[in-house]
Amino acid sequence: MTSRLPGLRDHTPLDRRRTIAEAAGLDAEALAPLDPAAGLALSQADHMVENVIGLIGIPVGVATNFTIDGVDRLVPMATEEPSVIAAASNAARIARTTGGFFTSSTGDVMIAQVQVLDAVDPAATRLRLLEARDELLALADAQDPLLVSLGGGAVDVSVRTLETRTGPQVILHLHVDVRDAMGANAVNTMAEAIAPRVAEIAGARTLLRILSNKADRRLARARAVFPAELIGGAQVAADIEAASAFAEADAYRAATHNKGIMNGITAVVLATGNDTRAVEAGCHSHAARSGSYRALSRFERNAAGDIVGTLEVPLAVGLVGGATRAHPAAQAAVRLLGVATAQQLAATVAAVGLAQNFAACRALAAEGIQRGHMTLHARTIAASAGAAVDEVAAVAERIVADGRIRVEHARDVLAALRAGSGTP
Ligand code: NAD
């Protein structure tokens, strides 16, 4: 299977879906749930959240050209933002010349916090809780025999004392290997189950018992090399490094740099039915781990003068539970990706985040972001100006050619087109 599918953009969505299914080795109907007419039914949605009155459509596109740890993958991305999918595919095309994306991870360990209040002797409480480690782990494991049978379960306990404005608190962390689950429900159940015993041992009371979205025991890393000669030469490479250094040193720039990473990450997380807020909270907390908010990625030049991109992010994503199981379109997206484990999914998400970030930094350091973005945005502008489906392409082409990608101009172009003159 190859993720190199040149000319995909010239197909209709239906043809594209067939081509993609065939390229991924899936039967023709496997991606049908991505069709609005065949995807999530209102009756299914009614079981997912409360007070359902409808659905909102988000386009799902496929990023091409990705090679991740030696495997080609076609990546479904759900996003309303033009140019995101094209940019990721472009960056992946450049990276595949040097072998694509290489990833590593810390494993699938999530953290649940149990907050202990009113401990008379916080330091001694901490040690008593650590002494009870094995008992607490066993109590937690008893809540989820299925997870334990799959090789997961509670793996460690750590305890801190925390000075707060309401006095000292004792914070217990339960570390749980959640395997292929996102894990929130799994660890929350365990945290609530161990809390009474924690309170007993502490001789105090427990309050909050819930996972931490700062999933820094569940990090995914991606690395790729982008040859200088394919990205505009030595000066562009130097400028990408300078752009990266800016984001590594400045929170204002880092926020936008990281938003670019999240353009890729959130799109794959959403397409696969995972919890976008959990992943975003995790990534931004990781960006602030030094005490200052900083870039999640880094671009530097290697000895050959090529750009090496590296990214490290917490990724609490899963293949079981949540909407991934309940949503037919999410299931189709997971099948398309062909990932067998949560770690493979996280590796893919990290690779897309890095590709997205590289594409934005390259454009910013070279011609600026607007040229590519606005060209692709022209179709959205044409549609906002009232162009019908069969008019959008002509209006978009004209406003790009005129160098005036604005709704007012699109309206004039549309009026002229309808009047048959073609000239506004
Ligand atoms: P879940 O409870 O539906 O699934 C996890 C369970 O599936 C495990 O406990 C295990 O018993 C079972 N399982 C079967 N096969 C497995 C495998 N191969 N690997 C691991 N477990 C397997 O879901 P979850 O992943 O625990 O929780 C995810 C949901 O929790 C999401 O919908 C998320 O939005 C929501 N949530 C998030 C937060 C938060 O992020 N702060 C808080 C509460 C709930």
mmCIF file with all atom_site columns, C-alpha atoms in Angstrom, residues 68 84 139 147 158 163 219 228 246 263 279-280 283 289 303 319 353 363 368 371 385 387:
data_model
loop_
_atom_site.group_PDB
_atom_site.id
_atom_site.type_symbol
_atom_site.label_atom_id
_atom_site.label_alt_id
_atom_site.label_comp_id
_atom_site.label_asym_id
_atom_site.label_entity_id
_atom_site.label_seq_id
_atom_site.pdbx_PDB_ins_code
_atom_site.Cartn_x
_atom_site.Cartn_y
_atom_site.Cartn_z
_atom_site.occupancy
_atom_site.B_iso_or_equiv
_atom_site.pdbx_formal_charge
_atom_site.auth_seq_id
_atom_site.auth_comp_id
_atom_site.auth_asym_id
_atom_site.auth_atom_id
_atom_site.pdbx_PDB_model_num
ATOM 1  C CA . ILE A 1 68  ? 5.366   6.632  9.610  1.00 0.00 ? 68  ILE A CA 1
ATOM 2  C CA . VAL A 1 84  ? -4.602  22.337 6.464  1.00 0.00 ? 84  VAL A CA 1
ATOM 3  C CA . LEU A 1 139 ? -7.640  -2.341 44.815 1.00 0.00 ? 139 LEU A CA 1
ATOM 4  C CA . LEU A 1 147 ? -7.964  -4.141 31.333 1.00 0.00 ? 147 LEU A CA 1
ATOM 5  C CA . SER A 1 158 ? 3.324   8.534  43.717 1.00 0.00 ? 158 SER A CA 1
ATOM 6  C CA . GLU A 1 163 ? 1.381   24.016 49.619 1.00 0.00 ? 163 GLU A CA 1
ATOM 7  C CA . LEU A 1 219 ? 4.135   11.100 25.421 1.00 0.00 ? 219 LEU A CA 1
ATOM 8  C CA . ALA A 1 228 ? 17.147  22.059 2.357  1.00 0.00 ? 228 ALA A CA 1
ATOM 9  C CA . PHE A 1 246 ? 11.485  32.527 18.209 1.00 0.00 ? 246 PHE A CA 1
ATOM 10 C CA . ASN A 1 263 ? -4.397  22.104 13.280 1.00 0.00 ? 263 ASN A CA 1
ATOM 11 C CA . VAL A 1 279 ? -5.607  16.171 23.913 1.00 0.00 ? 279 VAL A CA 1
ATOM 12 C CA . GLU A 1 280 ? -5.523  19.957 23.664 1.00 0.00 ? 280 GLU A CA 1
ATOM 13 C CA . CYS A 1 283 ? -0.548  19.485 24.764 1.00 0.00 ? 283 CYS A CA 1
ATOM 14 C CA . ARG A 1 289 ? 6.004   22.442 31.640 1.00 0.00 ? 289 ARG A CA 1
ATOM 15 C CA . ALA A 1 303 ? 25.275  18.658 9.777  1.00 0.00 ? 303 ALA A CA 1
ATOM 16 C CA . LEU A 1 319 ? -9.290  2.858  19.885 1.00 0.00 ? 319 LEU A CA 1
ATOM 17 C CA . GLY A 1 353 ? 1.263   17.542 14.029 1.00 0.00 ? 353 GLY A CA 1
ATOM 18 C CA . ALA A 1 363 ? 5.610   29.105 4.420  1.00 0.00 ? 363 ALA A CA 1
ATOM 19 C CA . GLY A 1 368 ? 4.488   34.146 3.932  1.00 0.00 ? 368 GLY A CA 1
ATOM 20 C CA . ARG A 1 371 ? -0.316  33.051 -0.615 1.00 0.00 ? 371 ARG A CA 1
ATOM 21 C CA . ALA A 1 385 ? -20.329 35.391 -1.566 1.00 0.00 ? 385 ALA A CA 1
ATOM 22 C CA . ALA A 1 387 ? -21.701 31.155 -5.449 1.00 0.00 ? 387 ALA A CA 1
#
